[in-house]
Short mmCIF file of C-alpha atoms in Angstrom, two decimals:
data_model
loop_
_atom_site.label_atom_id
_atom_site.label_comp_id
_atom_site.label_asym_id
_atom_site.label_seq_id
_atom_site.Cartn_x
_atom_site.Cartn_y
_atom_site.Cartn_z
CA UNK A 996 79.18 78.16 135.64
CA UNK A 997 80.72 76.29 138.51
CA UNK A 998 80.55 77.95 141.90
CA UNK A 999 82.35 77.36 145.17
CA UNK A 1000 81.10 78.29 148.62
CA UNK A 1001 82.49 78.21 152.11
CA UNK A 1002 80.49 77.21 155.18
CA UNK A 1003 79.49 80.11 157.41
CA UNK A 1004 79.70 77.93 160.52
CA UNK A 1005 82.32 79.50 162.80
CA UNK A 1006 84.11 76.38 164.08
CA UNK A 1007 85.06 73.06 162.49
CA UNK A 1008 83.55 70.10 164.32
CA UNK A 1009 87.00 68.82 165.30
CA UNK A 1010 87.61 72.10 167.10
CA UNK A 1011 84.26 71.81 168.87
CA UNK A 1012 85.12 68.30 170.03
CA UNK A 1013 88.36 69.65 171.39
CA UNK A 1014 86.50 72.35 173.28
CA UNK A 1015 84.11 69.71 174.66
CA UNK A 1016 87.01 67.63 175.90
CA UNK A 1017 88.43 70.73 177.58
CA UNK A 1018 85.12 71.35 179.34
CA UNK A 1019 84.37 74.52 177.41
CA UNK A 1020 81.31 73.08 175.58
CA UNK A 1021 78.98 70.46 176.93
CA UNK A 1022 78.02 67.35 174.90
CA UNK A 1023 74.46 68.66 174.64
CA UNK A 1024 75.72 71.95 173.23
CA UNK A 1025 77.89 70.02 170.81
CA UNK A 1026 74.82 68.07 169.63
CA UNK A 1027 72.91 71.31 169.12
CA UNK A 1028 75.79 72.82 167.21
CA UNK A 1029 75.93 69.79 164.97
CA UNK A 1030 72.23 70.14 164.19
CA UNK A 1031 72.75 73.81 163.40
CA UNK A 1032 75.64 72.94 161.09
CA UNK A 1033 73.50 70.37 159.31
CA UNK A 1034 70.77 72.96 158.83
CA UNK A 1035 73.24 75.44 157.39
CA UNK A 1036 74.64 72.86 155.01
CA UNK A 1037 71.10 71.87 153.93
CA UNK A 1038 70.15 75.47 153.25
CA UNK A 1039 73.40 76.03 151.35
CA UNK A 1040 72.85 72.92 149.26
CA UNK A 1041 69.29 73.97 148.42
CA UNK A 1042 70.52 77.43 147.41
CA UNK A 1043 73.27 75.90 145.27
CA UNK A 1044 70.79 73.56 143.53
CA UNK A 1045 68.41 76.45 142.88
CA UNK A 1046 71.28 78.34 141.30
CA UNK A 1047 71.83 75.48 138.85
CA UNK A 1048 68.26 75.50 137.56
CA UNK A 1049 67.26 77.48 134.49
CA UNK A 1050 66.27 81.05 135.40
CA UNK A 1051 62.87 82.46 134.47
CA UNK A 1052 62.69 83.72 130.89
CA UNK A 1053 62.15 87.33 131.94
CA UNK A 1054 65.16 87.44 134.26
CA UNK A 1055 67.55 90.27 133.21
CA UNK A 1056 70.91 89.03 132.04
CA UNK A 1057 72.85 90.93 134.69
CA UNK A 1058 70.84 89.20 137.44
CA UNK A 1059 72.38 85.92 136.26
CA UNK A 1060 75.93 87.12 136.85
CA UNK A 1061 77.69 85.42 139.74
CA UNK A 1062 78.13 88.00 142.49
CA UNK A 1063 81.53 86.80 143.66
CA UNK A 1064 82.83 88.97 146.51
CA UNK A 1065 86.37 88.76 145.17
CA UNK A 1066 87.77 88.20 141.67
CA UNK A 1067 89.31 84.81 141.03
CA UNK A 1068 92.96 84.32 140.29
CA UNK A 1069 94.85 81.66 138.34
CA UNK A 1070 95.40 78.53 140.44
CA UNK A 1071 98.97 78.25 139.15
CA UNK A 1072 99.90 81.89 139.74
CA UNK A 1073 103.20 80.91 141.34
CA UNK A 1074 104.27 79.38 138.01
CA UNK A 1075 103.84 82.71 136.19
CA UNK A 1076 106.78 84.95 135.43
CA UNK A 1077 107.44 87.13 138.49
CA UNK A 1078 106.48 90.45 136.93
CA UNK A 1079 103.30 89.01 135.47
CA UNK A 1080 102.28 87.43 138.79
CA UNK A 1081 102.99 90.69 140.59
CA UNK A 1082 100.82 92.61 138.15
CA UNK A 1083 97.91 90.18 138.59
CA UNK A 1084 98.18 90.46 142.38
CA UNK A 1085 98.30 94.27 142.16
CA UNK A 1086 95.17 94.36 140.01
CA UNK A 1087 93.41 91.94 142.35
CA UNK A 1088 94.12 94.25 145.27
CA UNK A 1089 92.84 97.21 143.26
CA UNK A 1090 89.62 95.39 142.29
CA UNK A 1091 89.01 94.22 145.86
CA UNK A 1092 89.61 97.72 147.19
CA UNK A 1093 86.96 99.11 144.77
CA UNK A 1094 84.37 96.33 144.49
CA UNK A 1095 81.87 98.63 142.75
CA UNK A 1096 84.29 100.17 140.26
CA UNK A 1097 83.56 98.71 136.81
CA UNK A 1098 86.75 100.23 135.37
CA UNK A 1099 88.93 98.32 137.87
CA UNK A 1100 87.20 95.08 136.99
CA UNK A 1101 87.55 95.75 133.26
CA UNK A 1102 91.28 96.37 133.72
CA UNK A 1103 91.63 92.97 135.35
CA UNK A 1104 89.40 91.31 132.72
CA UNK A 1105 91.50 92.75 129.90
CA UNK A 1106 94.66 91.43 131.54
CA UNK A 1107 93.19 87.93 131.72
CA UNK A 1108 91.73 88.20 128.22
CA UNK A 1109 95.00 89.37 126.68
CA UNK A 1110 96.85 86.43 128.18
CA UNK A 1111 94.24 83.87 127.07
CA UNK A 1112 92.93 83.18 130.57
CA UNK A 1113 89.44 83.16 129.10
CA UNK A 1114 87.52 81.44 131.94
CA UNK A 1115 88.71 84.03 134.42
CA UNK A 1116 88.23 86.85 131.92
CA UNK A 1117 84.60 85.81 131.41
CA UNK A 1118 83.81 85.97 135.12
CA UNK A 1119 85.49 89.33 135.57
CA UNK A 1120 83.86 90.86 132.48
CA UNK A 1121 80.52 89.64 133.86
CA UNK A 1122 81.17 91.50 137.10
CA UNK A 1123 82.05 94.66 135.15
CA UNK A 1124 78.85 94.66 133.09
CA UNK A 1125 76.81 93.95 136.21
CA UNK A 1126 78.22 97.17 137.66
CA UNK A 1127 77.83 99.18 134.45
CA UNK A 1128 75.40 97.89 131.84
CA UNK A 1129 76.47 100.68 129.44
CA UNK A 1130 80.11 99.50 129.37
CA UNK A 1131 80.16 98.52 125.68
CA UNK A 1132 83.83 97.51 125.67
CA UNK A 1133 83.18 95.11 128.55
CA UNK A 1134 80.22 93.57 126.74
CA UNK A 1135 82.41 93.26 123.63
CA UNK A 1136 85.19 91.56 125.57
CA UNK A 1137 82.68 89.26 127.27
CA UNK A 1138 81.24 88.27 123.89
CA UNK A 1139 84.67 87.53 122.45
CA UNK A 1140 85.89 85.39 125.34
CA UNK A 1141 82.64 83.44 125.27
CA UNK A 1142 83.25 82.86 121.60
CA UNK A 1143 86.74 81.60 122.42
CA UNK A 1144 85.23 79.26 125.01
CA UNK A 1145 82.74 77.89 122.49
CA UNK A 1146 79.65 79.45 124.08
CA UNK A 1147 78.38 80.97 120.83
CA UNK A 1148 74.85 81.61 122.04
CA UNK A 1149 76.19 83.45 125.08
CA UNK A 1150 78.57 85.33 122.83
CA UNK A 1151 75.69 86.51 120.61
CA UNK A 1152 73.70 87.52 123.69
CA UNK A 1153 76.54 89.65 125.01
CA UNK A 1154 77.30 91.18 121.62
CA UNK A 1155 73.64 92.14 121.22
CA UNK A 1156 74.18 94.56 124.11
CA UNK A 1157 77.03 96.15 122.14
CA UNK A 1158 74.86 96.40 119.04
CA UNK A 1159 72.12 98.16 121.02
CA UNK A 1160 74.66 100.63 122.42
CA UNK A 1161 76.62 101.17 119.16
CA UNK A 1162 74.44 100.45 116.15
CA UNK A 1163 77.17 101.61 113.76
CA UNK A 1164 79.89 99.22 115.00
CA UNK A 1165 80.51 96.96 112.00
CA UNK A 1166 82.64 94.30 113.77
CA UNK A 1167 79.88 93.72 116.35
CA UNK A 1168 77.33 92.90 113.64
CA UNK A 1169 79.86 90.79 111.74
CA UNK A 1170 80.83 88.70 114.77
CA UNK A 1171 77.19 87.95 115.53
CA UNK A 1172 76.73 86.95 111.90
CA UNK A 1173 79.77 84.70 112.08
CA UNK A 1174 78.62 83.02 115.29
CA UNK A 1175 75.10 82.55 113.95
CA UNK A 1176 76.61 81.01 110.84
CA UNK A 1177 78.48 78.51 113.02
CA UNK A 1178 75.26 77.80 114.93
CA UNK A 1179 73.53 77.06 111.62
CA UNK A 1180 71.02 79.92 111.76
CA UNK A 1181 71.55 81.31 108.26
CA UNK A 1182 68.68 83.80 108.44
CA UNK A 1183 70.02 85.39 111.65
CA UNK A 1184 73.55 85.41 110.18
CA UNK A 1185 72.33 87.07 106.99
CA UNK A 1186 70.43 89.72 108.96
CA UNK A 1187 73.53 90.58 111.00
CA UNK A 1188 75.76 90.75 107.92
CA UNK A 1189 73.20 92.97 106.16
CA UNK A 1190 73.33 95.38 109.10
CA UNK A 1191 77.11 95.47 108.84
CA UNK A 1192 76.99 96.07 105.08
CA UNK A 1193 74.39 98.84 105.40
CA UNK A 1194 76.58 100.92 107.71
CA UNK A 1195 79.32 101.56 105.13
CA UNK A 1196 78.95 100.50 101.51
CA UNK A 1197 82.72 100.81 101.03
CA UNK A 1198 83.55 98.43 103.85
CA UNK A 1199 84.25 94.87 102.72
CA UNK A 1200 83.37 92.95 105.88
CA UNK A 1201 79.59 92.95 105.57
CA UNK A 1202 79.68 91.94 101.90
CA UNK A 1203 82.11 89.14 102.71
CA UNK A 1204 79.74 87.91 105.41
CA UNK A 1205 76.82 87.89 102.98
CA UNK A 1206 78.97 85.97 100.51
CA UNK A 1207 79.68 83.35 103.15
CA UNK A 1208 75.95 82.87 103.67
CA UNK A 1209 75.53 82.49 99.90
CA UNK A 1210 78.31 79.89 99.84
CA UNK A 1211 76.63 77.95 102.64
CA UNK A 1212 73.40 77.99 100.62
CA UNK A 1213 75.33 76.99 97.48
CA UNK A 1214 74.15 80.17 95.76
CA UNK A 1215 77.32 80.32 93.70
CA UNK A 1216 76.33 83.13 91.32
CA UNK A 1217 75.30 85.39 94.18
CA UNK A 1218 78.60 84.72 95.96
CA UNK A 1219 80.55 85.58 92.80
CA UNK A 1220 78.55 88.79 92.42
CA UNK A 1221 79.46 89.84 95.96
CA UNK A 1222 83.09 88.73 95.93
CA UNK A 1223 84.50 89.66 92.52
CA UNK A 1224 84.42 93.46 93.11
CA UNK A 1225 86.42 92.93 96.32
CA UNK A 1226 88.78 90.23 95.05
CA UNK A 1227 89.85 92.18 91.95
CA UNK A 1228 90.49 95.44 93.77
CA UNK A 1229 93.00 96.96 96.16
CA UNK A 1230 90.43 97.03 98.95
CA UNK A 1231 91.02 95.63 102.39
CA UNK A 1232 90.46 91.84 102.50
CA UNK A 1233 90.91 91.44 98.71
CA UNK A 1234 93.08 88.34 99.15
CA UNK A 1235 90.67 86.80 101.64
CA UNK A 1236 87.85 87.43 99.16
CA UNK A 1237 89.83 85.50 96.53
CA UNK A 1238 89.82 82.43 98.78
CA UNK A 1239 86.04 82.54 99.02
CA UNK A 1240 85.73 83.35 95.32
CA UNK A 1241 87.68 80.19 94.54
CA UNK A 1242 85.01 78.18 96.37
CA UNK A 1243 82.26 79.92 94.41
CA UNK A 1244 84.02 79.29 91.08
CA UNK A 1245 84.52 75.65 91.99
CA UNK A 1246 80.81 75.37 92.76
CA UNK A 1247 80.09 76.69 89.25
CA UNK A 1248 82.51 74.20 87.68
CA UNK A 1249 84.99 76.96 86.71
CA UNK A 1250 87.95 74.96 87.94
CA UNK A 1251 90.75 76.97 86.26
CA UNK A 1252 89.35 80.22 87.64
CA UNK A 1253 89.00 78.57 91.04
CA UNK A 1254 92.65 77.45 91.04
CA UNK A 1255 93.84 80.95 90.14
CA UNK A 1256 91.68 82.50 92.85
CA UNK A 1257 92.92 80.06 95.48
CA UNK A 1258 96.54 80.82 94.59
CA UNK A 1259 95.88 84.56 94.79
CA UNK A 1260 94.32 84.25 98.21
CA UNK A 1261 96.55 81.66 99.84
CA UNK A 1262 97.43 82.36 103.45
CA UNK A 1263 95.19 85.42 103.76
CA UNK A 1264 93.14 86.00 106.89
CA UNK A 1265 90.17 88.26 107.42
CA UNK A 1266 91.05 91.72 108.73
CA UNK A 1267 88.03 92.67 110.80
CA UNK A 1268 89.40 96.10 111.76
CA UNK A 1269 88.55 95.66 115.45
CA UNK A 1270 90.02 98.53 117.47
CA UNK A 1271 88.59 97.22 120.75
CA UNK A 1272 90.16 93.80 120.32
CA UNK A 1273 93.39 95.42 119.20
CA UNK A 1274 93.45 97.29 122.53
CA UNK A 1275 93.26 93.94 124.32
CA UNK A 1276 95.97 92.35 122.18
CA UNK A 1277 98.30 95.31 122.64
CA UNK A 1278 98.01 95.05 126.41
CA UNK A 1279 100.08 91.87 126.37
CA UNK A 1280 102.53 92.57 129.13
CA UNK A 1281 106.16 93.32 128.33
CA UNK A 1282 105.72 92.26 124.72
CA UNK A 1283 103.59 94.49 122.54
CA UNK A 1284 104.31 97.69 124.49
CA UNK A 1285 108.03 96.93 124.53
CA UNK A 1286 108.09 96.01 120.85
CA UNK A 1287 106.15 99.14 119.96
CA UNK A 1288 108.57 101.31 121.90
CA UNK A 1289 111.58 99.56 120.37
CA UNK A 1290 110.22 100.16 116.88
CA UNK A 1291 109.59 103.82 117.71
CA UNK A 1292 113.22 104.11 118.79
CA UNK A 1293 114.33 102.45 115.55
CA UNK A 1294 112.29 104.97 113.58
CA UNK A 1295 114.15 107.71 115.45
CA UNK A 1296 117.49 106.12 114.48
CA UNK A 1297 118.30 104.95 118.01
CA UNK A 1298 119.11 101.26 117.42
CA UNK A 1299 121.15 100.81 120.61
CA UNK A 1300 118.29 101.99 122.83
CA UNK A 1301 115.89 99.77 120.90
CA UNK A 1302 118.17 96.77 121.32
CA UNK A 1303 118.41 97.40 125.07
CA UNK A 1304 114.62 97.19 125.34
CA UNK A 1305 114.59 94.01 123.30
CA UNK A 1306 117.27 92.49 125.53
CA UNK A 1307 115.06 93.11 128.56
CA UNK A 1308 112.14 91.49 126.75
CA UNK A 1309 114.29 88.52 125.68
CA UNK A 1310 115.11 87.88 129.34
CA UNK A 1311 111.41 87.20 129.90
CA UNK A 1312 111.62 84.38 127.31
CA UNK A 1313 108.20 84.83 125.73
CA UNK A 1314 106.90 81.49 124.50
CA UNK A 1315 104.63 82.58 121.65
CA UNK A 1316 106.19 82.00 118.27
CA UNK A 1317 104.50 84.98 116.65
CA UNK A 1318 105.92 87.30 119.29
CA UNK A 1319 109.38 85.78 118.96
CA UNK A 1320 109.21 86.40 115.22
CA UNK A 1321 108.30 90.05 115.81
CA UNK A 1322 111.20 90.40 118.26
CA UNK A 1323 113.61 88.87 115.75
CA UNK A 1324 112.54 91.34 113.06
CA UNK A 1325 113.11 94.23 115.46
CA UNK A 1326 116.54 92.88 116.39
CA UNK A 1327 117.38 92.62 112.69
CA UNK A 1328 116.24 96.18 112.07
CA UNK A 1329 118.47 97.27 114.95
CA UNK A 1330 121.45 95.58 113.29
CA UNK A 1331 121.68 92.82 115.94
CA UNK A 1332 121.75 89.92 113.51
CA UNK A 1333 123.16 87.35 115.93
CA UNK A 1334 120.37 88.09 118.42
CA UNK A 1335 117.79 87.92 115.64
CA UNK A 1336 119.05 84.48 114.60
CA UNK A 1337 119.06 83.27 118.24
CA UNK A 1338 115.44 84.32 118.78
CA UNK A 1339 114.37 82.66 115.52
CA UNK A 1340 116.21 79.48 116.50
CA UNK A 1341 114.18 79.44 119.72
CA UNK A 1342 110.97 79.98 117.75
CA UNK A 1343 111.78 77.11 115.37
CA UNK A 1344 112.56 74.81 118.27
CA UNK A 1345 108.97 75.36 119.40
CA UNK A 1346 107.33 75.24 115.96
CA UNK A 1347 109.67 73.77 113.35
CA UNK A 1348 106.92 73.76 110.70
CA UNK A 1349 106.11 77.48 110.94
CA UNK A 1350 107.11 78.53 107.41
CA UNK A 1351 106.94 82.26 108.20
CA UNK A 1352 109.72 81.88 110.77
CA UNK A 1353 111.87 80.02 108.23
CA UNK A 1354 111.45 83.03 105.93
CA UNK A 1355 112.55 85.45 108.66
CA UNK A 1356 115.54 83.25 109.45
CA UNK A 1357 116.46 83.36 105.78
CA UNK A 1358 116.22 87.14 105.79
CA UNK A 1359 118.43 87.41 108.85
CA UNK A 1360 121.01 84.96 107.51
CA UNK A 1361 121.00 86.70 104.11
CA UNK A 1362 122.06 89.90 105.86
CA UNK A 1363 125.07 88.13 107.45
CA UNK A 1364 128.43 87.35 105.89
CA UNK A 1365 128.80 83.98 104.17
CA UNK A 1366 125.42 82.64 105.29
CA UNK A 1367 123.65 82.66 101.91
CA UNK A 1368 123.55 78.88 101.60
CA UNK A 1369 121.94 78.55 105.02
CA UNK A 1370 119.45 81.22 104.03
CA UNK A 1371 118.56 79.29 100.88
CA UNK A 1372 118.11 76.13 102.93
CA UNK A 1373 115.58 77.87 105.16
CA UNK A 1374 113.80 79.23 102.09
CA UNK A 1375 113.62 75.75 100.63
CA UNK A 1376 112.12 74.52 103.90
CA UNK A 1377 109.58 77.36 103.92
CA UNK A 1378 108.54 76.52 100.37
CA UNK A 1379 108.38 72.83 101.17
CA UNK A 1380 105.87 73.72 103.88
CA UNK A 1381 104.00 76.23 101.70
CA UNK A 1382 104.74 76.07 97.99
CA UNK A 1383 102.64 79.17 97.26
CA UNK A 1384 104.57 81.44 99.65
CA UNK A 1385 105.29 84.30 97.24
CA UNK A 1386 107.67 86.30 99.43
CA UNK A 1387 109.85 83.23 99.92
CA UNK A 1388 110.07 82.67 96.16
CA UNK A 1389 110.99 86.34 95.71
CA UNK A 1390 113.74 86.25 98.35
CA UNK A 1391 115.06 83.07 96.79
CA UNK A 1392 115.26 84.89 93.46
CA UNK A 1393 117.16 87.74 95.09
CA UNK A 1394 119.73 85.40 96.66
CA UNK A 1395 120.18 83.42 93.46
CA UNK A 1396 120.65 86.68 91.58
CA UNK A 1397 123.49 87.58 93.95
CA UNK A 1398 125.13 84.27 93.16
CA UNK A 1399 124.84 84.89 89.42
CA UNK A 1400 122.33 82.10 88.83
CA UNK A 1401 120.23 84.28 86.55
CA UNK A 1402 117.98 81.62 85.03
CA UNK A 1403 117.10 80.15 88.43
CA UNK A 1404 116.54 83.64 89.82
CA UNK A 1405 114.18 84.49 86.97
CA UNK A 1406 112.24 81.27 87.56
CA UNK A 1407 111.91 82.09 91.26
CA UNK A 1408 110.63 85.60 90.52
CA UNK A 1409 108.13 84.24 88.00
CA UNK A 1410 106.87 81.76 90.59
CA UNK A 1411 106.44 84.58 93.11
CA UNK A 1412 104.42 86.54 90.54
CA UNK A 1413 102.28 83.49 89.82
CA UNK A 1414 101.55 83.00 93.52
CA UNK A 1415 100.82 86.67 94.14
CA UNK A 1416 99.76 88.24 90.82
CA UNK A 1417 98.62 91.48 92.46
CA UNK A 1418 102.20 92.33 93.56
CA UNK A 1419 103.75 93.87 90.45
CA UNK A 1420 107.23 94.08 92.03
CA UNK A 1421 107.71 90.34 91.60
CA UNK A 1422 106.88 90.48 87.91
CA UNK A 1423 109.11 93.54 87.47
CA UNK A 1424 112.05 91.74 89.11
CA UNK A 1425 111.44 88.79 86.79
CA UNK A 1426 111.40 91.10 83.77
CA UNK A 1427 114.69 92.77 84.72
CA UNK A 1428 116.31 89.37 85.22
CA UNK A 1429 115.02 88.21 81.83
CA UNK A 1430 116.57 91.33 80.26
CA UNK A 1431 119.92 90.41 81.78
CA UNK A 1432 119.50 87.00 80.15
CA UNK A 1433 118.62 88.83 76.90
CA UNK A 1434 115.31 86.99 76.73
CA UNK A 1435 113.66 90.12 75.41
CA UNK A 1436 110.35 88.62 74.36
CA UNK A 1437 109.66 87.21 77.85
CA UNK A 1438 110.73 90.49 79.45
CA UNK A 1439 108.49 92.51 77.12
CA UNK A 1440 105.51 90.30 77.95
CA UNK A 1441 106.00 90.86 81.68
CA UNK A 1442 106.49 94.61 81.28
CA UNK A 1443 103.37 94.95 79.14
CA UNK A 1444 101.31 93.44 81.94
CA UNK A 1445 102.85 95.82 84.48
CA UNK A 1446 102.17 98.95 82.37
CA UNK A 1447 98.49 98.07 82.32
CA UNK A 1448 98.41 97.74 86.11
CA UNK A 1449 100.75 100.68 86.84
CA UNK A 1450 100.29 103.14 83.96
CA UNK A 1451 102.21 105.95 85.68
CA UNK A 1452 105.54 104.17 86.30
CA UNK A 1453 108.14 105.81 84.08
CA UNK A 1454 110.82 103.18 84.74
CA UNK A 1455 108.55 100.38 83.52
CA UNK A 1456 107.85 102.14 80.22
CA UNK A 1457 111.56 102.84 79.83
CA UNK A 1458 112.47 99.17 80.30
CA UNK A 1459 109.65 98.16 77.95
CA UNK A 1460 111.02 100.53 75.32
CA UNK A 1461 114.47 98.98 75.68
CA UNK A 1462 113.02 95.48 75.34
CA UNK A 1463 111.14 96.52 72.18
CA UNK A 1464 114.30 98.12 70.84
CA UNK A 1465 116.18 94.84 71.19
CA UNK A 1466 113.30 93.03 69.48
CA UNK A 1467 113.49 95.50 66.54
CA UNK A 1468 109.98 96.69 67.31
CA UNK A 1469 111.04 100.28 66.75
CA UNK A 1470 107.61 101.87 66.57
CA UNK A 1471 106.55 100.21 69.83
CA UNK A 1472 109.87 101.23 71.38
CA UNK A 1473 109.25 104.85 70.35
CA UNK A 1474 105.76 104.86 71.93
CA UNK A 1475 106.98 103.30 75.19
CA UNK A 1476 110.00 105.61 75.53
CA UNK A 1477 107.97 108.73 74.76
CA UNK A 1478 105.51 107.72 77.47
CA UNK A 1479 108.41 107.27 79.87
CA UNK A 1480 109.75 110.71 78.94
CA UNK A 1481 106.30 112.23 79.47
CA UNK A 1482 106.18 110.74 82.97
CA UNK A 1483 109.80 111.63 83.87
CA UNK A 1484 111.09 114.40 81.53
CA UNK A 1485 114.51 114.67 83.16
CA UNK A 1486 115.35 110.96 83.32
CA UNK A 1487 118.80 110.56 81.67
CA UNK A 1488 118.36 106.82 81.04
CA UNK A 1489 115.21 107.39 79.02
CA UNK A 1490 116.96 110.09 76.93
CA UNK A 1491 119.91 107.74 76.34
CA UNK A 1492 117.50 105.01 75.16
CA UNK A 1493 115.82 107.49 72.80
CA UNK A 1494 119.24 108.38 71.30
CA UNK A 1495 119.88 104.68 70.70
CA UNK A 1496 116.48 104.40 69.08
CA UNK A 1497 117.23 107.38 66.83
CA UNK A 1498 120.52 105.81 65.72
CA UNK A 1499 118.71 102.55 64.90
CA UNK A 1500 116.11 104.40 62.84
CA UNK A 1501 118.82 106.21 60.86
CA UNK A 1502 120.84 103.06 60.28
CA UNK A 1503 120.69 101.75 56.66
#
């Protein structure tokens, strides 16, 4: 870690020369002062060089922390937004006023961490854990920022403190396993993942970590054994598990299964369920708190108050595309469609290839008058960037359905279902569209699949009965409609379909 020091000598030499010229200091005194300055500099240089050498092996970690008398601040603080700069200065004053208060240092560290000022966050977290070695959240933050900075060994060292303080914290074990995996120490990674898995057998994270070790070792069967129960369930991280399962299938030469797994897991990220990191992320100034409050106001049916908060946030001009997208969604939910479109336009100017923002623009435009064609254009762009984007295919089907293009709408819904087979709504929308096209056999096939996945949905059995009725499969129609009636005894549409079925049975 780079350090900076100031000379403790009270006067610059130029000032001393000036005093000599004025008769205040004699030349001999000046010479002595110069020797003293040289001695101070030599001692300082020796101390600095000693600080650069490797510490003894038994030196406690906290003794290695730089004991800076004051926390550092960003060198370009004047370029920050005024409110942000003011907050940093306020926290600096607070930390300086309480140099031994670990909580004040953690508050400053979290501010730096949340705004991706990781070098500063690392130094301030280090000060906090020096003051309080039991501050698990500070150790956790220190580990994470070191990971962001690429110091994986230092990250593991810091996270080991967390693991000793909270043995049941699954994300701490998982992160160490992940970092050890990147460092190439598979045995240490496996041990950490096993600790995570042993804490809660229902949690998916530890098992996923063990599967990643198996993949690295090319133990394909073991990876499949670990991943299939997660991938084919409704558990957290099921889609992410499908991505890894695709790699395992490919290793076994099961290429069709691999392709299907990859499609089912496309775009999924690992949800580590990290409440301590979520606290840091939610401390993003003027963004997450404001968005959260705006959404609370929307839930209370106060759209104007929510929009006023969003307007204040929009004045800050946040430059992160993900945050702009979240703002645009909130504007849309508040009924401010023009503002939503403006924010999304700004986001796309920064990242024109961000397919998720094209989808949100399509949603906003679809809610406006006479903007359907523009919405479809943004959907086409989103799908050009990511052809397996199921929600974009589904929205495209919805817009085409509005325009009366039934066959194209059905094709779009089918593509959405292919990309995301676990979402039965896409297949159901495809089936209903096929029924409007009177393609009863295709509709029945889709509905049969849905009844197996959702055996308690009365409407699905009713539609399946109607499809069977139009295919003259009267016995199957009777079974499906009776099941629908059992699930929803008072449904008038099911009773009307049963009357039609009875008339068909009595017909000569």
